[in-house]
Amino acid sequence: MKTVYLDNNATTQVAPEVLETMFPYFHDFYGNPSSMHSFGGQVAKKLREAREQAAALIGALPDEIIFTSCGTESDNAAIRSALATHPERRHIVTSRVEHPAVRSLCANLADQGYRITELPVDKSGLLDMEQLERSLTPDTAVASLMWANNETGVIFPVEKAVELAHERGVPFHTDAVQSTGKIPIDMKKNVIDMLSISGHKLHAPKGIGILYIRRGTRFTPFMIGGHQEKGRRGGTENTPSIIGLGKACELAARNMETENTRVKRLRDKLETALLERIPQSRVNGDLLQRLPNTTNISFEYVEGEAILLLMNEYGICASSGSACTSGSLQPSHVLRAMGVPFTMAHGSIRFSLSVYNTEEEIDFVIEKLPVIIERLRGMSPFWTSVAQACASS
Amino acid sequence: MWEYTDKVREHFLNPRNVGEVENPDGVAEVGSIACGDALKLSFKLDENKRIKEAKFKTFGCASAIASSSALTEMIKGMTVEEAMKVTNQDIAAYLGGLPQEKMHCSVMGKEALEKAIANYQGAPAKEPGAQIVCECFGATDREIERAVRENNLTTVEEVTNYTKAGGGCGNCHDAIRQIVERVRAEAKPAVRPKLTTIQKIRMIEEALEREIRPSLKHDGGDIELIDVVGNRVLVATRGACASCKASDITLKHFVEAKLRDLVSPDLMIEEVAP
């Protein structure tokens, strides 16, 4: 059975070009870039190249790029550094819809006595900028807001948010794990202090990430060790993955237009067709302020895990914000923060596309999904009463 | 991804007896859309008072659908008295087991069955005097007590897996813990053999390791046994417990109660500086 992979916000396939670039650095050129011999030195040269490629994707300077092990590490390093460099401040501003990498970290810091303000979002998942402004105080050590949401694709105006933060002398961090490679990012045009990127969301391997730190930003390292990354992140460099990530950044820059034209068109086609063919369905999140590859659709009166498992029978991969898929008993914190009713939240499915998806794949999903939803609604006690109410009215 | 047995998958993909029985003898609806799963069960008896037909409609995940399907298959041909004896564990066993976090699906089946039989017998569906313990999922003390008793549950987490109680805001965790302790205290034999000192220390250590530390760790805390002097158990708190204002209450009401329950009713807990 062919796999139709529409779960690219969870992880992506490593691009063939990336894999090819990485291979020699496992076996042929395995030297340590810190070594004094030219066998290691030639790898150091490739790392410099990768750093330049990564910097180019986001309009940064190469020395503003630190390679880490993942997006979560980057988030941890950024927030903990802001706290360490402002030890007298005890307040953090973030949002209710952040990724667990930020959210759980903040919960943990709250236990250690920090005051956390979690900004609410409206029913479209958009941030209230006035509330952000009001929540920033002289005691605020850092504001951390995601650039784009992983579940809904909704984009926060972080370039405006950072200006509000700086007016009050508050350092600003953004988790750009979902937005990097999908929408243009140019660090020359904003004043964001720190930004996190994850390799495996943009066709590089898992286990590699980036923390961008603007020149002149005070930084205290999270991972203490050797002199790697100019002492800002100890630990021998993951050379094949860094070189792969460099290549992936180069490809992402090249694919940016495809992402916002062809991928966006496929996403829109999928979304429009599903809403048309499946009654009682709707999109979660703002339709305009949104990543081009993501759609989060709720199918009322059915449960997400059951939808996913029936989709799985056809080889279709996606995600759900339902309680049963999360392992907890409540639906996704993002949908709850947006006030999505339970009837909708339990039946939410996130489709996230990539440049590797084809028209045929989207057509296949458009054909199969209405059948799946109808089958589950046929079993649902709530659907029966809704259908009866509709028939009698 | 959940690790479902082939039987669960098979009953999910090809559910038996979907629908509603016409002119049913017993019918019941349990769960709600807010809770994430709900089941409507109906059945009809034949002239020999055996269940001739049983059907379900379920909103929920794969294991909820499979549990409902299994339940209808199991009770067909049974008398009402026989059906009353079907437990949630029987449903799970019929499916070759369910993941721990999904046991509440089998409990939902059992609840629907009981309520449908009560409906047939004309008895009031709600047990008299039952109190809501978990507001988020509407779970009552009776339901929790029964789940603890029938499935030999020992922790709040297990109760959540089986009944959903405590899976929302978490405000009822202490109340659930007390129910677990109460039910388990009933189950203990009244007479205990006298313990030697070494036996006592070993049992205290084991109780801490197995029953107490895991649930403290769940909340980011921990505890360390410093010494045992007669019936005085000297402990030091660690992690979140060390800075928690409520740790005295936890020590008295949870740790001490647990040790008295599991080791000896004469034990007294004392916190000492580490």
XYZ file of C-alpha atoms in Angstrom:
667
model
C 0.000 0.000 0.000
C 1.248 3.459 -0.882
C 1.720 5.922 1.967
C 0.054 9.302 1.575
C 1.977 11.419 4.041
C 0.087 14.515 5.167
C 1.718 14.850 8.577
C 4.636 17.111 7.732
C 4.169 19.315 10.810
C 5.046 16.213 12.846
C 8.140 15.390 10.847
C 9.290 15.337 7.220
C 11.181 12.952 5.026
C 14.879 13.686 4.629
C 15.309 15.167 1.162
C 17.294 12.841 -1.133
C 19.794 15.640 -1.834
C 20.259 16.142 1.906
C 20.869 12.444 2.521
C 23.383 12.319 -0.318
C 25.251 15.313 1.080
C 25.430 13.709 4.522
C 26.651 10.231 3.594
C 30.405 10.867 3.206
C 30.575 12.448 6.665
C 29.654 9.229 8.467
C 32.382 7.068 7.012
C 34.860 8.779 4.689
C 35.237 12.154 6.401
C 34.541 11.275 9.990
C 37.171 13.623 11.429
C 36.511 15.909 14.370
C 36.255 19.495 13.125
C 38.156 20.659 16.230
C 41.243 18.536 15.389
C 44.517 20.106 14.311
C 44.973 17.781 11.322
C 43.605 18.574 7.919
C 41.532 15.348 8.008
C 39.359 17.028 10.649
C 39.909 20.504 9.262
C 38.200 19.673 5.994
C 35.039 18.883 7.969
C 35.297 22.230 9.775
C 35.250 23.865 6.372
C 32.008 22.068 5.507
C 30.488 23.176 8.832
C 31.285 26.792 7.955
C 29.504 26.279 4.669
C 26.458 24.778 6.414
C 26.376 27.700 8.830
C 26.382 30.095 5.895
C 23.569 28.155 4.184
C 21.465 28.202 7.373
C 22.147 31.912 7.911
C 21.182 32.685 4.317
C 17.747 31.061 4.716
C 16.746 33.495 7.471
C 18.830 36.537 6.513
C 21.183 36.104 9.475
C 24.935 36.340 9.902
C 26.772 32.999 10.138
C 27.996 33.722 13.662
C 24.401 34.232 14.796
C 23.708 30.531 14.118
C 24.270 27.939 16.863
C 23.671 24.290 16.045
C 21.786 22.360 18.739
C 20.282 18.888 18.990
C 16.652 19.870 18.307
C 14.027 22.590 18.493
C 13.277 21.740 22.114
C 16.916 22.290 23.082
C 16.927 25.616 21.242
C 13.794 26.742 23.118
C 15.244 25.646 26.445
C 18.601 27.311 25.752
C 16.980 30.596 24.683
C 14.565 30.928 27.598
C 17.014 29.751 30.236
C 19.656 32.147 28.889
C 17.264 35.084 29.140
C 16.538 34.143 32.758
C 20.220 33.699 33.563
C 21.212 37.042 32.049
C 18.402 38.843 33.911
C 18.554 37.119 37.297
C 16.626 39.897 39.056
C 13.564 39.419 36.830
C 11.021 36.724 37.719
C 8.330 37.006 35.058
C 7.864 35.277 31.682
C 5.310 36.124 29.003
C 4.186 33.368 26.629
C 0.934 32.116 25.071
C -1.580 29.376 25.790
C -0.966 27.684 22.462
C 2.813 27.182 22.568
C 4.459 23.856 21.758
C 5.195 21.710 24.842
C 8.890 22.611 24.418
C 8.004 26.095 25.686
C 4.811 25.365 27.595
C 6.119 22.560 29.785
C 9.356 24.443 30.364
C 7.342 27.437 31.611
C 5.230 25.180 33.836
C 8.442 23.794 35.257
C 9.805 27.316 35.816
C 6.541 28.273 37.522
C 7.240 25.520 40.056
C 10.598 27.180 40.674
C 8.878 30.443 41.541
C 8.715 32.289 38.219
C 5.520 34.134 37.379
C 4.139 33.049 33.995
C 1.646 35.000 31.897
C 0.046 32.797 29.258
C -1.592 35.119 26.754
C -4.976 33.953 25.472
C -5.923 33.701 21.792
C -9.252 34.444 20.136
C -11.455 31.854 18.433
C -9.338 32.117 15.272
C -6.202 31.444 17.268
C -4.925 35.006 16.921
C -3.051 36.880 19.620
C -4.420 39.924 21.424
C -1.592 42.446 20.968
C -3.036 44.874 23.522
C -2.995 42.187 26.144
C 0.606 41.429 25.216
C 1.468 45.069 25.700
C -0.234 45.169 29.102
C 1.454 42.006 30.329
C 5.032 43.193 29.720
C 6.540 44.609 32.926
C 9.993 45.693 34.131
C 10.083 42.319 35.890
C 9.642 40.391 32.603
C 12.816 38.435 31.799
C 11.668 37.154 28.410
C 8.684 37.025 26.086
C 8.487 33.798 24.080
C 5.845 33.522 21.361
C 5.735 30.997 18.541
C 5.956 32.273 14.967
C 3.420 29.752 13.645
C 1.287 27.214 15.470
C 2.018 23.542 14.845
C -1.618 22.401 15.122
C -3.462 25.100 13.204
C -0.693 26.809 11.226
C -1.902 30.192 12.547
C 0.826 32.841 12.335
C 1.540 35.266 15.190
C 2.783 38.787 14.301
C 6.064 38.193 16.097
C 7.865 40.969 14.228
C 5.405 43.446 15.764
C 5.395 41.670 19.126
C 9.169 42.022 19.485
C 8.891 45.781 19.099
C 6.387 45.977 21.934
C 8.745 43.867 24.025
C 11.795 45.989 23.238
C 9.927 49.202 24.090
C 9.779 47.799 27.602
C 13.294 46.394 27.573
C 12.132 42.774 27.401
C 14.196 40.250 25.372
C 12.193 38.318 22.807
C 12.374 34.687 21.686
C 10.306 32.954 19.038
C 9.828 29.277 18.297
C 10.020 29.311 14.496
C 10.110 25.521 14.149
C 6.956 25.411 11.994
C 7.414 28.638 10.042
C 11.023 28.185 8.889
C 11.103 27.135 5.263
C 7.355 27.678 4.855
C 7.146 31.464 4.985
C 9.944 33.977 4.332
C 11.953 34.937 7.412
C 14.442 37.785 7.231
C 16.216 38.611 10.453
C 17.617 41.802 8.888
C 14.084 43.181 8.793
C 13.136 42.510 12.416
C 14.722 42.820 15.835
C 13.950 39.385 17.264
C 16.689 38.413 19.719
C 16.479 34.623 19.629
C 14.786 32.132 17.311
C 14.503 28.325 17.324
C 14.569 26.051 14.274
C 14.242 22.262 14.024
C 15.955 20.338 11.232
C 13.480 17.507 10.806
C 10.590 19.833 10.023
C 12.354 21.027 6.876
C 13.624 17.808 5.322
C 16.837 17.496 7.358
C 17.253 14.582 9.806
C 15.931 14.384 13.374
C 18.360 15.294 16.117
C 19.574 18.617 14.755
C 18.341 22.142 15.415
C 19.379 25.765 15.320
C 19.284 28.550 17.849
C 19.628 31.961 16.249
C 21.081 34.584 18.606
C 21.265 38.144 17.339
C 24.703 39.751 17.583
C 24.996 41.722 20.785
C 22.407 39.614 22.662
C 23.649 38.536 26.073
C 23.798 34.754 26.156
C 24.506 32.203 28.863
C 24.991 28.683 27.511
C 22.638 25.868 28.485
C 24.979 23.051 27.451
C 28.351 23.623 29.083
C 31.365 21.823 27.688
C 34.004 22.388 25.024
C 34.674 25.443 22.929
C 32.334 24.336 20.110
C 29.948 26.951 18.714
C 32.253 29.596 20.226
C 31.590 28.280 23.705
C 27.860 28.820 23.355
C 26.964 25.131 23.009
C 29.435 22.495 24.186
C 29.563 19.028 22.642
C 31.218 17.600 19.542
C 29.346 18.786 16.479
C 26.895 16.377 14.825
C 28.775 16.871 11.576
C 26.683 14.809 9.109
C 23.443 16.321 10.399
C 24.759 19.886 10.425
C 25.982 19.479 6.862
C 22.620 17.929 5.948
C 20.738 20.757 7.625
C 22.816 23.287 5.679
C 21.771 21.595 2.461
C 18.128 21.437 3.643
C 18.189 25.197 4.329
C 19.519 25.819 0.830
C 16.709 23.650 -0.616
C 14.108 25.348 1.588
C 15.134 28.772 0.263
C 14.803 27.418 -3.260
C 11.426 25.753 -2.516
C 9.921 28.732 -0.708
C 7.988 29.808 -3.752
C 6.663 26.291 -4.486
C 5.614 26.074 -0.853
C 3.528 29.241 -1.218
C 2.083 28.416 -4.643
C 1.799 24.713 -5.477
C 1.667 23.372 -1.903
C -0.744 26.127 -0.879
C -2.963 25.342 -3.857
C -3.057 21.633 -2.951
C -3.864 22.504 0.675
C -6.668 24.823 -0.459
C -8.003 22.190 -2.827
C -8.066 19.577 -0.078
C -9.698 21.938 2.391
C -12.363 23.229 0.012
C -13.286 19.759 -1.235
C -13.562 18.251 2.261
C -15.711 21.126 3.565
C -17.933 20.791 0.517
C -18.337 17.036 0.670
C -18.601 16.552 4.408
C -21.474 18.286 6.211
C -20.900 19.692 9.700
C -17.211 20.293 9.167
C -15.181 23.465 9.615
C -11.641 24.795 9.681
C -9.975 25.621 12.994
C -7.800 28.734 12.915
C -7.606 31.935 10.937
C -7.845 31.325 7.199
C -5.504 34.125 6.156
C -2.853 34.384 8.872
C -1.845 30.798 8.273
C 1.010 28.625 6.989
C 0.513 27.564 3.359
C 0.819 23.839 4.122
C -1.513 23.332 7.093
C -5.236 22.844 7.527
C -6.959 21.767 10.717
C -10.500 20.555 10.092
C -13.106 19.417 12.616
C -15.667 16.816 11.674
C -18.476 17.064 14.169
C -19.852 14.058 16.090
C -16.960 11.734 15.306
C -13.790 11.076 17.232
C -10.315 11.843 15.872
C -8.515 8.642 16.760
C -11.137 6.552 14.997
C -10.795 8.770 11.897
C -7.001 8.425 11.951
C -7.156 4.642 12.251
C -9.575 4.316 9.350
C -7.378 6.686 7.303
C -4.470 4.457 8.271
C -6.238 1.583 6.522
C -5.780 3.555 3.296
C -2.196 4.531 4.102
C -3.157 8.142 4.787
C -1.126 9.763 7.578
C -2.319 12.826 9.518
C -2.764 13.943 13.156
C -5.627 14.735 15.500
C -6.203 17.072 18.421
C -8.647 14.644 20.027
C -8.198 13.499 23.595
C -7.728 9.844 22.691
C -4.697 10.520 20.526
C -2.932 12.660 23.087
C -2.819 10.052 25.833
C -4.480 12.564 28.125
C -8.241 12.723 28.469
C -8.716 16.251 27.191
C -8.511 17.506 23.638
C -5.576 19.604 22.442
C -4.633 22.650 24.530
C -4.525 24.729 21.346
C -8.134 23.989 20.370
C -9.276 24.474 23.963
C -7.492 27.851 24.119
C -9.373 28.837 20.956
C -12.659 27.830 22.589
C -13.419 25.184 19.968
C -16.478 23.298 21.313
C -15.901 19.731 22.474
C -18.135 18.361 19.730
C -15.649 19.835 17.251
C -12.390 19.412 19.132
C -12.676 15.636 19.516
C -13.093 15.235 15.771
C -10.277 17.510 14.613
C -7.769 16.363 12.019
C -4.615 18.204 11.017
C -3.376 17.759 7.466
C 0.098 19.187 6.833
C 1.585 19.003 3.355
C 5.068 19.276 1.904
C 6.586 19.893 -1.505
C 6.649 16.123 -1.992
C 2.845 15.763 -2.034
C 1.147 15.279 -5.383
C -2.217 16.134 -6.892
C -3.091 12.395 -7.054
C -2.490 12.006 -3.337
C -4.792 14.925 -2.537
C -7.463 13.517 -4.882
C -7.164 10.154 -3.135
C -7.784 11.748 0.289
C -10.697 13.778 -1.086
C -12.223 10.526 -2.321
C -11.690 8.466 0.852
C -12.354 10.863 3.703
C -16.082 11.465 3.148
C -16.597 7.676 3.230
C -14.657 7.374 6.481
C -16.584 10.169 8.197
C -19.916 8.815 7.016
C -19.056 5.363 8.288
C -18.168 6.653 11.766
C -21.159 8.979 11.880
C -23.317 5.962 11.099
C -22.131 4.528 14.427
C -22.370 7.754 16.429
C -25.398 8.158 18.717
C -25.120 11.953 18.407
C -25.171 11.973 14.635
C -28.483 10.078 14.614
C -30.206 12.780 16.644
C -28.632 15.567 14.574
C -29.753 13.903 11.356
C -33.264 13.473 12.785
C -33.402 17.105 13.851
C -32.291 18.198 10.379
C -34.862 15.952 8.705
C -37.763 17.188 10.825
C -36.921 20.888 10.508
C 0.256 4.961 18.193
C -1.673 2.735 20.553
C -0.789 -0.934 20.566
C -4.146 -2.537 19.960
C -4.578 -6.284 19.708
C -5.674 -7.770 16.374
C -9.044 -8.503 17.968
C -9.540 -4.818 18.879
C -8.576 -3.770 15.365
C -10.870 -6.377 13.868
C -13.875 -5.304 15.967
C -13.133 -1.651 15.166
C -12.885 -2.232 11.421
C -15.826 -4.660 11.316
C -18.021 -3.762 14.257
C -20.868 -6.192 15.051
C -24.412 -5.099 15.895
C -24.238 -1.396 15.066
C -27.569 0.366 15.400
C -30.603 0.470 17.659
C -32.923 -2.426 18.484
C -36.534 -1.775 17.549
C -38.908 -1.807 20.526
C -36.102 -2.622 22.969
C -36.686 -4.191 26.370
C -33.728 -2.295 27.830
C -31.933 0.785 26.622
C -29.299 3.119 28.094
C -26.982 5.921 27.146
C -23.746 6.638 28.998
C -20.901 9.104 28.503
C -21.124 12.430 26.735
C -19.639 14.204 23.776
C -17.668 16.471 26.108
C -16.002 13.436 27.670
C -14.882 12.184 24.283
C -16.895 8.990 24.246
C -20.486 7.888 24.579
C -22.382 4.648 24.102
C -26.050 3.913 23.477
C -26.905 0.278 24.137
C -30.243 -1.411 23.491
C -31.346 -5.043 23.807
C -34.365 -7.257 23.315
C -35.270 -10.523 25.070
C -36.781 -13.642 23.526
C -39.651 -15.690 24.995
C -37.177 -17.539 27.283
C -35.980 -14.227 28.718
C -32.638 -14.513 27.005
C -31.036 -11.587 25.185
C -31.995 -12.162 21.555
C -30.673 -8.973 20.080
C -28.218 -6.329 21.326
C -27.091 -3.255 19.411
C -24.894 -0.234 20.023
C -24.140 3.232 18.765
C -20.818 4.658 19.888
C -19.041 7.959 19.602
C -15.425 7.426 20.476
C -12.043 6.039 19.638
C -11.210 2.643 18.156
C -11.173 0.858 21.515
C -14.537 2.381 22.508
C -16.095 1.073 19.301
C -14.408 -2.322 19.670
C -15.495 -2.617 23.342
C -19.106 -1.840 22.381
C -19.019 -4.377 19.576
C -17.521 -7.017 21.888
C -20.099 -6.311 24.588
C -23.051 -6.863 22.256
C -21.554 -10.135 21.041
C -20.890 -11.356 24.569
C -24.347 -10.743 26.019
C -26.319 -12.280 23.181
C -27.925 -15.517 24.406
C -27.463 -14.610 28.084
C -30.247 -14.160 30.631
C -30.381 -10.764 32.300
C -28.958 -12.338 35.468
C -26.027 -13.768 33.525
C -25.438 -10.471 31.725
C -25.340 -8.671 35.084
C -22.259 -10.695 35.950
C -20.254 -9.505 32.912
C -17.446 -7.232 34.159
C -15.338 -4.652 32.376
C -12.445 -7.079 32.640
C -14.462 -9.698 30.752
C -14.931 -7.188 27.926
C -11.214 -6.345 27.856
C -10.306 -10.049 27.992
C -12.678 -10.833 25.120
C -10.647 -8.358 23.034
C -7.328 -9.867 24.070
C -6.665 -6.911 26.378
C -6.757 -3.131 26.106
C -3.975 -0.582 26.703
C -4.082 0.612 30.341
C -5.020 4.153 29.278
C -7.997 2.731 27.381
C -9.511 0.559 30.103
C -12.188 3.215 30.618
C -13.670 2.050 27.291
C -14.449 -1.342 28.820
C -15.815 0.353 31.945
C -18.118 2.410 29.737
C -19.451 -0.826 28.242
C -20.095 -2.287 31.682
C -21.885 0.911 32.791
C -24.115 0.947 29.736
C -25.006 -2.693 30.300
C -25.936 -2.123 33.929
C -27.971 0.927 33.098
C -29.799 -0.856 30.280
C -30.656 -3.765 32.581
C -31.852 -1.313 35.246
C -33.986 0.298 32.555
C -35.481 -3.117 31.738
C -36.140 -3.866 35.406
C -37.664 -0.448 35.912
C -35.145 0.396 38.630
C -33.779 3.920 39.015
C -30.686 4.254 36.852
C -28.688 6.369 39.252
C -27.423 4.666 42.356
C -28.963 6.399 45.362
C -26.618 8.611 47.332
C -23.843 8.628 44.748
C -21.768 11.815 44.834
C -19.962 13.352 41.892
C -16.242 13.281 42.656
C -14.780 14.300 39.295
C -16.645 17.300 37.912
C -14.814 17.205 34.572
C -16.000 13.705 33.675
C -19.006 13.384 35.953
C -17.608 10.325 37.757
C -19.266 9.401 41.071
C -17.766 7.960 44.229
C -19.700 4.725 43.632
C -18.255 4.272 40.162
C -14.740 4.919 41.424
C -15.193 2.607 44.421
C -16.398 -0.175 42.193
C -13.594 0.257 39.655
C -11.047 0.183 42.490
C -12.615 -2.911 44.022
C -13.152 -4.895 40.835
C -9.829 -4.049 39.210
C -7.715 -3.888 42.345
C -6.527 -0.358 41.576
C -3.979 1.321 43.829
C -3.177 4.754 42.390
C -5.011 7.839 41.152
C -3.459 7.327 37.727
C -4.965 3.836 37.500
C -8.368 5.175 38.546
C -8.105 7.733 35.730
C -7.244 5.021 33.218
C -10.279 3.009 34.247
C -12.933 5.645 34.928
C -11.533 8.897 33.459
C -12.042 10.439 36.911
C -9.188 12.836 37.590
C -8.219 13.172 33.935
C -9.266 16.808 33.604
C -8.368 19.669 35.940
C -6.954 17.366 38.615
C -8.806 19.043 41.505
C -10.300 15.741 42.644
C -7.017 13.818 42.942
C -7.027 13.964 46.756
C -10.621 12.801 46.903
C -9.824 9.881 44.585
C -6.774 9.010 46.650
C -8.951 8.858 49.758
C -11.456 6.585 48.034
C -8.656 4.268 46.937
C -7.304 4.153 50.473
C -10.724 3.556 51.977
C -11.589 0.724 49.596
C -8.219 -0.902 49.988
C -8.424 -0.643 53.765
C -11.697 -2.603 53.653
C -9.985 -5.317 51.680
C -7.163 -5.783 54.192
C -7.321 -8.598 56.731
C -7.834 -7.251 60.241
C -5.233 -9.359 62.012
C -1.609 -8.777 61.193
C 1.379 -10.804 62.333
C 3.856 -8.992 64.547
C 6.784 -7.698 62.520
C 10.446 -7.910 63.436
C 12.392 -4.670 63.009
C 14.162 -5.840 59.882
C 10.876 -7.047 58.346
C 9.284 -3.731 59.165
C 12.083 -1.715 57.519
C 11.987 -3.906 54.435
C 8.234 -3.546 54.109
C 8.444 0.229 54.587
C 11.102 0.427 51.898
C 9.041 -1.663 49.547
C 5.883 0.355 50.173
C 7.778 3.598 49.565
C 9.337 2.291 46.390
C 6.228 0.718 44.896
C 3.272 2.673 46.144
C 4.388 6.057 47.396
C 7.348 7.431 45.461
C 5.823 6.890 41.987
C 2.817 9.053 42.769
C 4.941 11.729 44.471
C 7.250 11.746 41.466
C 4.240 12.185 39.260
C 3.782 15.597 40.878
C 7.506 16.369 40.713
C 8.224 15.449 44.334
C 10.050 12.649 46.105
C 10.774 11.237 49.534
C 13.725 9.499 51.161
C 13.703 7.121 54.105
C 16.224 8.323 56.689
C 15.629 5.978 59.639
C 13.082 3.825 61.447
C 13.021 4.182 65.246
C 10.399 1.896 66.755
C 7.189 2.964 65.075
C 8.579 6.367 64.034
C 9.388 6.542 60.335
C 11.825 9.384 59.683
C 11.774 10.743 56.150
C 13.139 13.708 54.206
C 11.195 15.324 51.366
C 12.786 15.981 48.021
C 12.000 17.765 44.747
C 8.737 19.668 44.643
C 7.726 18.234 48.052
C 10.657 19.975 49.734
C 9.315 23.414 48.864
C 5.615 22.518 48.893
C 3.464 24.058 51.601
C 1.081 21.138 51.439
C 3.756 18.508 51.975
C 2.752 18.113 55.666
C -0.709 17.134 54.538
C 0.684 14.771 51.919
C 2.923 13.143 54.520
C 0.113 12.702 57.038
C -2.780 11.860 54.761
C -1.047 10.003 52.010
C 2.348 8.643 53.027
C 1.445 7.789 56.611
C -1.949 6.397 55.670
C -0.340 4.266 52.985
C 2.346 2.913 55.335
C -0.219 2.194 58.056
C -2.302 0.414 55.503
C 0.480 -1.611 53.938
C 2.878 -2.196 56.838
C 1.550 -1.554 60.313
C -1.266 0.616 61.721
C 1.009 1.886 64.495
C 3.471 3.725 62.249
C 3.947 7.483 62.584
C 5.622 9.564 59.944
C 8.038 12.347 60.877
C 9.832 14.724 58.601
C 13.465 15.389 59.420
C 15.924 17.814 57.876
C 17.858 16.023 55.106
